[in-house]
Short mmCIF file of C-alpha atoms in Angstrom, two decimals:
data_model
loop_
_atom_site.label_atom_id
_atom_site.label_comp_id
_atom_site.label_asym_id
_atom_site.label_seq_id
_atom_site.Cartn_x
_atom_site.Cartn_y
_atom_site.Cartn_z
CA MET A 371 109.78 64.86 107.64
CA ARG A 372 106.76 67.28 108.05
CA LEU A 373 107.51 70.86 108.79
CA ASP A 374 107.20 72.06 112.23
CA GLN A 375 103.79 74.02 112.22
CA GLU A 376 104.20 75.16 115.76
CA LYS A 377 107.69 76.55 115.18
CA ILE A 378 106.30 78.63 112.25
CA GLU A 379 103.14 79.94 114.06
CA ILE A 380 105.51 81.10 117.03
CA ALA A 381 107.78 82.90 114.71
CA LEU A 382 104.94 84.57 113.00
CA LYS A 383 103.51 85.76 116.38
CA ILE A 384 106.78 87.05 117.48
CA ALA A 385 107.29 89.05 114.28
CA ARG A 386 103.78 90.34 113.94
CA GLN A 387 102.79 92.65 116.68
CA GLN A 388 99.62 93.71 114.57
CA PRO A 389 98.85 90.98 111.97
CA TYR A 390 97.40 92.20 108.76
CA LEU A 391 96.59 88.76 107.30
CA PRO A 392 94.93 86.18 109.52
CA PHE A 393 97.15 83.32 108.52
CA SER A 394 95.70 79.79 109.41
CA LEU A 395 98.42 77.07 108.30
CA HIS A 396 97.72 73.52 106.77
CA ILE A 397 100.99 71.64 106.65
CA TYR A 398 101.58 68.66 104.20
CA ASN A 399 104.61 66.48 103.31
CA SER A 400 103.59 66.43 99.63
CA VAL A 401 100.37 67.40 97.60
CA ASN A 402 99.96 67.54 93.79
CA SER A 403 99.79 71.52 94.05
CA THR A 404 99.62 73.73 96.88
CA ASN A 405 97.33 76.12 94.83
CA LYS A 406 94.91 73.37 94.02
CA THR A 407 94.96 72.08 97.61
CA LEU A 408 94.13 75.50 98.71
CA TRP A 409 91.24 76.11 96.39
CA GLU A 410 89.75 72.86 97.63
CA LEU A 411 89.90 73.89 101.12
CA LEU A 412 88.21 77.35 100.14
CA GLN A 413 85.49 75.39 98.43
CA ASN A 414 84.83 73.53 101.71
CA GLY A 415 84.48 76.73 103.67
CA ALA A 416 88.16 77.76 104.62
CA PRO A 417 88.45 81.59 105.17
CA SER A 418 90.75 84.13 103.87
CA GLY A 419 94.26 83.86 105.36
CA THR A 420 94.27 79.93 104.96
CA VAL A 421 97.84 78.84 103.97
CA VAL A 422 98.92 75.43 102.48
CA ILE A 423 102.63 74.63 102.89
CA ALA A 424 104.35 71.48 101.56
CA ARG A 425 107.70 70.23 101.08
CA GLN A 426 106.96 68.68 97.63
CA GLN A 427 104.64 69.06 94.80
CA SER A 428 103.85 66.32 92.34
CA ALA A 429 102.11 68.43 89.74
CA GLY A 430 103.40 72.13 90.46
CA ARG A 431 102.71 74.90 87.80
CA GLY A 432 104.56 78.04 86.88
CA GLN A 433 104.06 80.94 84.46
CA ARG A 434 102.02 80.18 81.34
CA GLY A 435 101.08 76.79 82.52
CA ASN A 436 104.56 75.45 82.50
CA GLN A 437 105.44 72.70 84.90
CA TRP A 438 107.16 73.81 88.00
CA VAL A 439 109.75 71.25 89.23
CA SER A 440 108.96 70.82 92.91
CA GLU A 441 111.35 68.22 94.42
CA ILE A 442 111.64 67.49 98.09
CA GLY A 443 113.51 70.02 100.03
CA GLY A 444 111.96 73.30 98.54
CA LEU A 445 109.32 75.50 99.93
CA TYR A 446 105.92 75.42 98.21
CA ILE A 447 103.46 77.59 99.88
CA SER A 448 99.99 79.05 98.84
CA THR A 449 97.97 81.71 100.71
CA ALA A 450 94.17 82.68 100.25
CA ILE A 451 93.33 86.22 100.45
CA ALA A 452 89.80 87.97 100.06
CA ILE A 453 90.24 91.10 98.06
CA ASP A 454 88.35 93.72 96.02
CA LEU A 455 90.44 94.68 93.08
CA ALA A 456 89.64 95.40 89.43
CA ALA A 457 90.40 92.26 87.23
CA THR A 458 92.46 94.29 84.92
CA ASN A 459 94.99 94.92 87.82
CA SER A 460 95.51 91.41 88.59
CA TYR A 461 99.20 91.55 88.18
CA GLN A 462 99.58 93.94 90.89
CA LEU A 463 99.07 91.03 93.41
CA THR A 464 102.14 89.34 91.79
CA PHE A 465 104.18 92.55 91.77
CA ALA A 466 103.28 92.99 95.54
CA THR A 467 104.18 89.37 96.39
CA ALA A 468 107.44 89.48 94.74
CA TRP A 469 108.46 92.66 96.16
CA GLY A 470 107.36 91.83 99.61
CA ILE A 471 109.35 88.44 99.56
CA ALA A 472 112.39 89.85 98.03
CA ARG A 473 112.40 92.73 100.52
CA GLN A 474 112.12 90.43 103.57
CA LEU A 475 114.85 88.21 102.43
CA GLN A 476 117.04 91.38 101.83
CA LYS A 477 116.37 92.17 105.52
CA CYS A 478 118.12 88.82 106.17
CA ASN A 479 121.15 89.93 104.19
CA ILE A 480 120.28 87.94 101.23
CA PRO A 481 120.51 90.12 97.99
CA VAL A 482 117.37 88.91 96.22
CA GLY A 483 116.10 90.88 93.13
CA ILE A 484 112.98 90.42 90.81
CA LYS A 485 113.14 89.26 87.16
CA TRP A 486 110.07 90.48 85.41
CA ALA A 487 107.39 89.58 86.08
CA ASN A 488 107.24 86.91 88.85
CA ASP A 489 110.71 85.36 89.41
CA LEU A 490 112.90 85.73 92.54
CA ILE A 491 116.48 86.05 91.67
CA LEU A 492 119.78 85.35 93.45
CA ASN A 493 123.19 85.68 91.71
CA LYS A 494 121.45 85.85 88.62
CA ARG A 495 119.87 82.72 89.02
CA LYS A 496 116.38 81.60 89.73
CA LEU A 497 115.62 81.28 93.46
CA GLY A 498 111.72 81.09 93.23
CA GLY A 499 108.69 82.01 91.47
CA ILE A 500 105.06 83.15 92.01
CA LEU A 501 101.85 81.81 90.45
CA THR A 502 98.76 83.98 91.28
CA GLU A 503 95.33 82.76 90.61
CA THR A 504 92.05 84.66 91.15
CA LYS A 505 88.31 84.19 91.24
CA ILE A 506 86.44 87.07 89.39
CA SER A 507 82.80 88.42 89.82
CA GLY A 508 81.84 90.71 87.15
CA SER A 509 84.87 92.69 86.48
CA THR A 510 86.37 92.44 89.98
CA ILE A 511 88.56 89.98 91.81
CA ASN A 512 87.15 88.82 95.06
CA ARG A 513 89.35 86.06 95.98
CA VAL A 514 92.95 85.32 95.14
CA VAL A 515 95.43 82.31 95.87
CA ILE A 516 99.05 83.30 95.71
CA GLY A 517 101.45 80.38 95.15
CA VAL A 518 105.22 80.59 95.88
CA GLY A 519 108.01 78.36 95.38
CA ILE A 520 111.29 78.97 96.83
CA ASN A 521 114.49 76.62 96.48
CA TRP A 522 115.84 75.60 99.72
CA SER A 523 117.93 72.38 99.55
CA ASN A 524 116.34 70.72 96.52
CA PRO A 525 118.14 69.94 93.29
CA VAL A 526 118.01 72.90 90.85
CA PRO A 527 118.95 73.20 87.04
CA GLU A 528 121.93 75.24 85.91
CA THR A 529 120.03 78.38 85.75
CA GLY A 530 118.62 77.83 89.30
CA ILE A 531 119.94 78.38 92.78
CA ASN A 532 119.11 76.98 96.17
CA LEU A 533 119.31 79.06 99.37
CA GLU A 534 120.69 76.60 101.69
CA SER A 535 123.91 76.07 99.47
CA TRP A 536 124.24 79.91 98.83
CA GLN A 537 124.18 80.63 102.52
CA SER A 538 126.93 78.04 103.12
CA LEU A 539 129.14 79.41 100.49
CA ASN A 540 128.80 82.98 101.71
CA ASN A 541 128.92 81.99 105.53
CA ILE A 542 125.45 83.42 106.09
CA THR A 543 123.11 81.48 108.52
CA CYS A 544 120.23 84.25 108.84
CA ILE A 545 117.71 81.58 107.63
CA PRO A 546 118.67 78.39 109.36
CA ASP A 547 115.92 76.03 108.26
CA LEU A 548 112.87 75.63 106.12
CA GLU A 549 110.42 76.74 108.90
CA ASN A 550 112.24 80.08 109.11
CA LEU A 551 112.05 80.33 105.26
CA ALA A 552 108.35 79.71 105.39
CA THR A 553 108.05 82.53 108.12
CA GLN A 554 110.01 84.95 105.94
CA ALA A 555 107.98 84.12 102.84
CA LEU A 556 104.71 84.65 104.77
CA LEU A 557 105.82 88.03 106.41
CA GLY A 558 106.79 89.03 102.82
CA ILE A 559 103.48 88.25 101.23
CA GLU A 560 101.89 90.05 104.03
CA SER A 561 103.95 93.31 103.73
CA GLY A 562 103.51 93.16 99.93
CA ILE A 563 99.74 93.00 100.13
CA GLU A 564 99.51 95.35 102.69
CA CYS A 565 101.61 98.00 100.71
CA LEU A 566 99.21 97.48 97.72
CA LEU A 567 95.95 97.56 99.53
CA GLU A 568 96.91 100.34 102.02
CA GLU A 569 99.35 102.68 100.17
CA GLY A 570 98.31 101.77 96.53
CA VAL A 571 100.02 100.77 93.43
CA ASP A 572 101.66 104.39 92.94
CA VAL A 573 103.75 103.44 96.08
CA LEU A 574 104.29 99.76 95.34
CA LEU A 575 105.24 100.27 91.71
CA PRO A 576 108.53 102.17 92.34
CA ARG A 577 109.39 99.85 95.05
CA TYR A 578 109.21 96.74 92.67
CA THR A 579 110.93 98.55 89.95
CA ASP A 580 113.81 99.33 92.35
CA LEU A 581 114.47 95.38 92.82
CA LEU A 582 114.01 94.65 89.13
CA THR A 583 117.01 93.21 87.60
CA ASN A 584 115.78 93.76 83.93
CA ILE A 585 116.08 97.51 83.90
CA GLY A 586 118.58 98.53 81.34
CA ASP A 587 118.45 95.31 79.58
CA SER A 588 118.60 95.40 75.74
CA LEU A 589 115.69 93.59 73.81
CA TYR A 590 115.44 93.07 70.13
CA LEU A 591 111.87 93.67 68.86
CA GLU A 592 110.72 93.89 65.25
CA ASN A 593 114.45 93.86 64.19
CA SER A 594 115.25 96.86 66.36
CA GLN A 595 116.89 97.25 69.69
CA GLY A 596 115.34 98.60 72.82
CA THR A 597 116.07 99.00 76.31
CA VAL A 598 113.89 97.89 79.35
CA ILE A 599 112.97 101.13 81.33
CA GLY A 600 110.28 99.97 83.68
CA VAL A 601 106.88 98.31 84.21
CA THR A 602 103.26 99.59 84.26
CA SER A 603 100.63 99.01 86.82
CA SER A 604 98.77 96.43 84.58
CA GLY A 605 102.02 94.29 84.64
CA CYS A 606 103.63 95.32 81.24
CA LEU A 607 107.17 95.65 80.60
CA HIS A 608 107.95 98.96 79.31
CA VAL A 609 110.62 98.94 76.39
CA ARG A 610 112.10 102.17 75.03
CA MET A 611 113.23 101.65 71.38
CA GLU A 612 116.21 103.40 69.85
CA ASN A 613 115.87 105.67 67.12
CA SER A 614 115.61 103.60 63.81
CA GLU A 615 114.82 104.15 60.33
CA SER A 616 112.94 100.83 60.23
CA LYS A 617 109.56 101.36 58.94
CA SER A 618 108.41 98.35 61.15
CA VAL A 619 109.08 100.31 64.24
CA LYS A 620 106.02 102.74 64.35
CA THR A 621 106.32 103.73 68.09
CA PRO A 622 109.33 104.56 70.18
CA ASP A 623 107.83 102.55 73.17
CA PHE A 624 106.67 98.93 73.46
CA TYR A 625 104.52 97.46 76.20
CA LEU A 626 104.93 93.88 76.54
CA GLN A 627 102.12 91.84 78.35
CA PRO A 628 103.38 89.30 80.92
CA GLY A 629 103.73 85.77 79.29
CA THR A 630 104.37 87.21 75.79
CA ILE A 631 108.13 87.02 76.01
CA SER A 632 110.61 85.01 78.25
CA LEU A 633 113.58 86.99 79.09
CA GLY A 634 115.64 83.94 80.12
CA TYR A 635 118.76 83.43 82.16
CA SER A 636 121.53 83.50 79.47
CA ASN A 637 123.76 85.79 81.58
CA PHE A 638 123.91 84.19 84.97
CA SER A 639 127.09 84.03 86.87
CA ASN A 640 128.94 81.12 89.01
#
């Protein structure tokens, strides 16, 4: 059954007294990819603020080109935004989206955190993920499509979690249906992008870091142990290495680019 577009639009109107992004919704039961569908709409003249929402994707993609399993019952949503941002700062868009959605769900009493760089975490399991794609002119991003997938009632792997089941187990009904989840996701995207563009990355980055579940984690790099202490404005994970006599460690700090290492989900709980 297709999502109720009018229900989402009414909820957005009630929640947004002064809209920052001009959302225009396009609802589908199933698409190959919400990001791909949205790029096609943009090529045909769709404006900034166009949103594609589907209940299923047949060819969803995640970080590093990995397949994103997108079974029926999840929320798959992509939003187009016209923007003027240095290409070197592209990961700030992912940080803004992750922080905005996590913070919005926290307002609903759902303790969502962030796993570097683009995963939404609940009970140490993956609740959702973000895939940001950009169009660049020269050295400047002028258009971005932000894709978000959130598990609602869809089957998930052992390292995943869906929100409907979690709410049932915890006697929480703040988000009653997929339409409400779509509304919360859009509000989160909007608040995150507004924070980045109006307040700047110096304000956004500490807010993102406050929700980052990796802070304090131990990593082994070049046969030495280090501790995650933060992230940089370019998206790098900042790792402080312990004092070591190893000649292979020539600097006390490492800065890991997104996609160069997978932190995994080895310590999830029931």
